[in-house]
Amino acid sequence: MAMDPIEEPMDETRPWAEMTQTWKGTLSHYHRHCHGEHVEALVQETADAVAQRLRKHLSASPYWSEVSDARLVAVLLYLVDRGALRRVRTGNGIIFEAQPDAEDWARAQTGLKAKLGPILDLIAAVRASGSSHSQA
């Protein structure tokens, strides 16, 4: 059974390749990769972006301040896959950008209702990290 990065308790020992089974959108091609290092590179780039740019913007969130980086990476990539966020390669690595309608998209997803507050917090953090990145 494919894991749900939003609701299912995360087993940190699972291979990341299992996470790709939930990807049905822009990242779906990773599910077909024969080489796990492609998924591992995507996850590592995302983890680096989390550590460098997003954690400080999420520190006030009761949910995200308690969540592991692995969960945060899984949810970020889920939102990228669904088109609410974009991964953008810059000279300094990967940044995330929220689509203009990301919050409306999240509110319209019945499967996200239980975690809507944290998802909206994450989208706001992505927006804040993008604006602080552009001011740097």
PDB file of C-alpha atoms in Angstrom:
ATOM      1  CA  MET A   1       0.000   0.000   0.000  1.00  0.00           C
ATOM      2  CA  ALA A   2       1.324   3.455  -0.898  1.00  0.00           C
ATOM      3  CA  MET A   3       2.019   5.783   1.995  1.00  0.00           C
ATOM      4  CA  ASP A   4       0.060   8.968   2.483  1.00  0.00           C
ATOM      5  CA  PRO A   5       2.594  11.682   3.367  1.00  0.00           C
ATOM      6  CA  ILE A   6      -0.075  13.858   4.964  1.00  0.00           C
ATOM      7  CA  GLU A   7      -1.954  11.456   7.236  1.00  0.00           C
ATOM      8  CA  GLU A   8      -0.068   8.193   7.641  1.00  0.00           C
ATOM      9  CA  PRO A   9       2.462   7.897  10.454  1.00  0.00           C
ATOM     10  CA  MET A  10       5.833   7.854   8.791  1.00  0.00           C
ATOM     11  CA  ASP A  11       8.154   4.906   9.123  1.00  0.00           C
ATOM     12  CA  GLU A  12      11.551   6.572   8.831  1.00  0.00           C
ATOM     13  CA  THR A  13      13.083   3.251   7.735  1.00  0.00           C
ATOM     14  CA  ARG A  14      10.957   2.964   4.582  1.00  0.00           C
ATOM     15  CA  PRO A  15      12.770   3.454   1.313  1.00  0.00           C
ATOM     16  CA  TRP A  16      11.977   6.789  -0.310  1.00  0.00           C
ATOM     17  CA  ALA A  17      11.047   4.970  -3.494  1.00  0.00           C
ATOM     18  CA  GLU A  18       7.828   3.833  -1.764  1.00  0.00           C
ATOM     19  CA  MET A  19       6.878   7.477  -1.303  1.00  0.00           C
ATOM     20  CA  THR A  20       6.921   7.933  -5.087  1.00  0.00           C
ATOM     21  CA  GLN A  21       3.906   5.627  -5.383  1.00  0.00           C
ATOM     22  CA  THR A  22       1.699   8.481  -4.140  1.00  0.00           C
ATOM     23  CA  TRP A  23       2.983  10.838  -6.828  1.00  0.00           C
ATOM     24  CA  LYS A  24       0.460  11.168  -9.646  1.00  0.00           C
ATOM     25  CA  GLY A  25       1.348  14.614 -11.007  1.00  0.00           C
ATOM     26  CA  THR A  26       4.522  16.509 -11.869  1.00  0.00           C
ATOM     27  CA  LEU A  27       6.807  14.061 -10.026  1.00  0.00           C
ATOM     28  CA  SER A  28       5.136  10.864 -11.281  1.00  0.00           C
ATOM     29  CA  HIS A  29       8.068  10.076 -13.557  1.00  0.00           C
ATOM     30  CA  TYR A  30      10.180   9.357 -10.446  1.00  0.00           C
ATOM     31  CA  HIS A  31       7.993   6.323  -9.773  1.00  0.00           C
ATOM     32  CA  ARG A  32       9.220   4.801 -13.029  1.00  0.00           C
ATOM     33  CA  HIS A  33      12.916   5.434 -12.308  1.00  0.00           C
ATOM     34  CA  CYS A  34      14.978   2.295 -12.149  1.00  0.00           C
ATOM     35  CA  HIS A  35      17.720   4.088 -10.259  1.00  0.00           C
ATOM     36  CA  GLY A  36      16.985   4.951  -6.645  1.00  0.00           C
ATOM     37  CA  GLU A  37      19.720   7.560  -6.633  1.00  0.00           C
ATOM     38  CA  HIS A  38      17.480   9.907  -8.643  1.00  0.00           C
ATOM     39  CA  VAL A  39      14.835   9.858  -5.910  1.00  0.00           C
ATOM     40  CA  GLU A  40      17.552  10.087  -3.249  1.00  0.00           C
ATOM     41  CA  ALA A  41      19.008  13.178  -4.973  1.00  0.00           C
ATOM     42  CA  LEU A  42      15.554  14.792  -5.127  1.00  0.00           C
ATOM     43  CA  VAL A  43      14.983  14.055  -1.443  1.00  0.00           C
ATOM     44  CA  GLN A  44      18.437  15.354  -0.471  1.00  0.00           C
ATOM     45  CA  GLU A  45      17.947  18.598  -2.432  1.00  0.00           C
ATOM     46  CA  THR A  46      14.602  19.061  -0.737  1.00  0.00           C
ATOM     47  CA  ALA A  47      16.068  18.315   2.704  1.00  0.00           C
ATOM     48  CA  ASP A  48      18.807  20.891   2.087  1.00  0.00           C
ATOM     49  CA  ALA A  49      16.197  23.496   1.155  1.00  0.00           C
ATOM     50  CA  VAL A  50      14.208  22.632   4.294  1.00  0.00           C
ATOM     51  CA  ALA A  51      17.244  22.993   6.524  1.00  0.00           C
ATOM     52  CA  GLN A  52      18.449  26.208   4.903  1.00  0.00           C
ATOM     53  CA  ARG A  53      15.242  28.086   4.190  1.00  0.00           C
ATOM     54  CA  LEU A  54      12.033  26.663   5.612  1.00  0.00           C
ATOM     55  CA  ARG A  55      12.638  25.544   9.185  1.00  0.00           C
ATOM     56  CA  LYS A  56      13.086  29.088  10.509  1.00  0.00           C
ATOM     57  CA  HIS A  57       9.774  30.111   8.932  1.00  0.00           C
ATOM     58  CA  LEU A  58       8.030  27.101  10.479  1.00  0.00           C
ATOM     59  CA  SER A  59       9.462  27.379  13.993  1.00  0.00           C
ATOM     60  CA  ALA A  60       6.327  29.081  15.376  1.00  0.00           C
ATOM     61  CA  SER A  61       3.999  26.421  14.003  1.00  0.00           C
ATOM     62  CA  PRO A  62       2.918  23.945  16.703  1.00  0.00           C
ATOM     63  CA  TYR A  63       2.627  21.190  14.073  1.00  0.00           C
ATOM     64  CA  TRP A  64       5.750  21.765  11.978  1.00  0.00           C
ATOM     65  CA  SER A  65       8.034  22.538  14.915  1.00  0.00           C
ATOM     66  CA  GLU A  66       7.403  18.966  16.154  1.00  0.00           C
ATOM     67  CA  VAL A  67       7.572  17.181  12.792  1.00  0.00           C
ATOM     68  CA  SER A  68      10.654  15.416  11.478  1.00  0.00           C
ATOM     69  CA  ASP A  69      12.492  16.708   8.428  1.00  0.00           C
ATOM     70  CA  ALA A  70      11.552  13.461   6.668  1.00  0.00           C
ATOM     71  CA  ARG A  71       7.830  14.220   7.105  1.00  0.00           C
ATOM     72  CA  LEU A  72       8.345  17.808   5.988  1.00  0.00           C
ATOM     73  CA  VAL A  73      10.232  16.644   2.882  1.00  0.00           C
ATOM     74  CA  ALA A  74       7.486  14.124   2.090  1.00  0.00           C
ATOM     75  CA  VAL A  75       4.743  16.749   2.372  1.00  0.00           C
ATOM     76  CA  LEU A  76       6.703  19.336   0.369  1.00  0.00           C
ATOM     77  CA  LEU A  77       7.233  16.859  -2.443  1.00  0.00           C
ATOM     78  CA  TYR A  78       3.579  15.828  -2.302  1.00  0.00           C
ATOM     79  CA  LEU A  79       2.595  19.493  -2.772  1.00  0.00           C
ATOM     80  CA  VAL A  80       5.095  19.837  -5.638  1.00  0.00           C
ATOM     81  CA  ASP A  81       3.681  16.729  -7.266  1.00  0.00           C
ATOM     82  CA  ARG A  82       0.138  18.078  -7.002  1.00  0.00           C
ATOM     83  CA  GLY A  83       1.159  21.442  -8.470  1.00  0.00           C
ATOM     84  CA  ALA A  84       0.584  23.636  -5.404  1.00  0.00           C
ATOM     85  CA  LEU A  85       4.335  24.279  -5.126  1.00  0.00           C
ATOM     86  CA  ARG A  86       7.131  24.431  -7.677  1.00  0.00           C
ATOM     87  CA  ARG A  87      10.760  23.395  -7.274  1.00  0.00           C
ATOM     88  CA  VAL A  88      13.044  25.980  -8.844  1.00  0.00           C
ATOM     89  CA  ARG A  89      16.747  25.441  -9.373  1.00  0.00           C
ATOM     90  CA  THR A  90      18.859  28.513  -8.624  1.00  0.00           C
ATOM     91  CA  GLY A  91      22.580  29.124  -8.438  1.00  0.00           C
ATOM     92  CA  ASN A  92      22.359  28.386  -4.697  1.00  0.00           C
ATOM     93  CA  GLY A  93      20.362  25.160  -4.945  1.00  0.00           C
ATOM     94  CA  ILE A  94      16.665  24.437  -4.928  1.00  0.00           C
ATOM     95  CA  ILE A  95      13.992  26.804  -3.688  1.00  0.00           C
ATOM     96  CA  PHE A  96      10.258  26.262  -3.527  1.00  0.00           C
ATOM     97  CA  GLU A  97       7.633  28.657  -4.816  1.00  0.00           C
ATOM     98  CA  ALA A  98       3.939  28.548  -4.011  1.00  0.00           C
ATOM     99  CA  GLN A  99       1.603  28.831  -6.950  1.00  0.00           C
ATOM    100  CA  PRO A 100      -0.701  31.885  -6.791  1.00  0.00           C
ATOM    101  CA  ASP A 101      -3.713  29.656  -6.022  1.00  0.00           C
ATOM    102  CA  ALA A 102      -1.942  27.212  -3.670  1.00  0.00           C
ATOM    103  CA  GLU A 103      -4.087  28.070  -0.645  1.00  0.00           C
ATOM    104  CA  ASP A 104      -7.328  27.792  -2.640  1.00  0.00           C
ATOM    105  CA  TRP A 105      -6.161  24.455  -4.050  1.00  0.00           C
ATOM    106  CA  ALA A 106      -5.407  23.157  -0.518  1.00  0.00           C
ATOM    107  CA  ARG A 107      -8.809  24.280   0.796  1.00  0.00           C
ATOM    108  CA  ALA A 108     -10.524  22.446  -2.077  1.00  0.00           C
ATOM    109  CA  GLN A 109      -8.844  19.099  -1.289  1.00  0.00           C
ATOM    110  CA  THR A 110     -11.151  17.053   0.910  1.00  0.00           C
ATOM    111  CA  GLY A 111      -8.281  14.695   1.766  1.00  0.00           C
ATOM    112  CA  LEU A 112      -6.333  17.580   3.339  1.00  0.00           C
ATOM    113  CA  LYS A 113      -9.103  18.899   5.599  1.00  0.00           C
ATOM    114  CA  ALA A 114      -7.686  17.251   8.764  1.00  0.00           C
ATOM    115  CA  LYS A 115      -4.306  18.933   8.209  1.00  0.00           C
ATOM    116  CA  LEU A 116      -5.444  22.092   6.416  1.00  0.00           C
ATOM    117  CA  GLY A 117      -3.988  24.454   9.053  1.00  0.00           C
ATOM    118  CA  PRO A 118      -0.489  22.925   8.874  1.00  0.00           C
ATOM    119  CA  ILE A 119      -0.644  22.782   5.057  1.00  0.00           C
ATOM    120  CA  LEU A 120      -1.560  26.484   4.915  1.00  0.00           C
ATOM    121  CA  ASP A 121       1.274  27.200   7.396  1.00  0.00           C
ATOM    122  CA  LEU A 122       3.678  25.359   5.099  1.00  0.00           C
ATOM    123  CA  ILE A 123       2.514  27.278   2.032  1.00  0.00           C
ATOM    124  CA  ALA A 124       2.915  30.550   3.967  1.00  0.00           C
ATOM    125  CA  ALA A 125       6.438  29.497   4.995  1.00  0.00           C
ATOM    126  CA  VAL A 126       7.308  28.749   1.376  1.00  0.00           C
ATOM    127  CA  ARG A 127       6.053  32.196   0.393  1.00  0.00           C
ATOM    128  CA  ALA A 128       8.014  33.826   3.244  1.00  0.00           C
ATOM    129  CA  SER A 129      11.200  31.928   2.428  1.00  0.00           C
ATOM    130  CA  GLY A 130      10.881  32.926  -1.219  1.00  0.00           C
ATOM    131  CA  SER A 131      10.519  36.599  -0.383  1.00  0.00           C
ATOM    132  CA  SER A 132      13.435  36.484   2.048  1.00  0.00           C
ATOM    133  CA  HIS A 133      15.492  34.659  -0.609  1.00  0.00           C
ATOM    134  CA  SER A 134      14.758  37.390  -3.177  1.00  0.00           C
ATOM    135  CA  GLN A 135      15.791  40.066  -0.664  1.00  0.00           C
ATOM    136  CA  ALA A 136      19.133  38.347   0.021  1.00  0.00           C
TER     137      ALA A 136
END
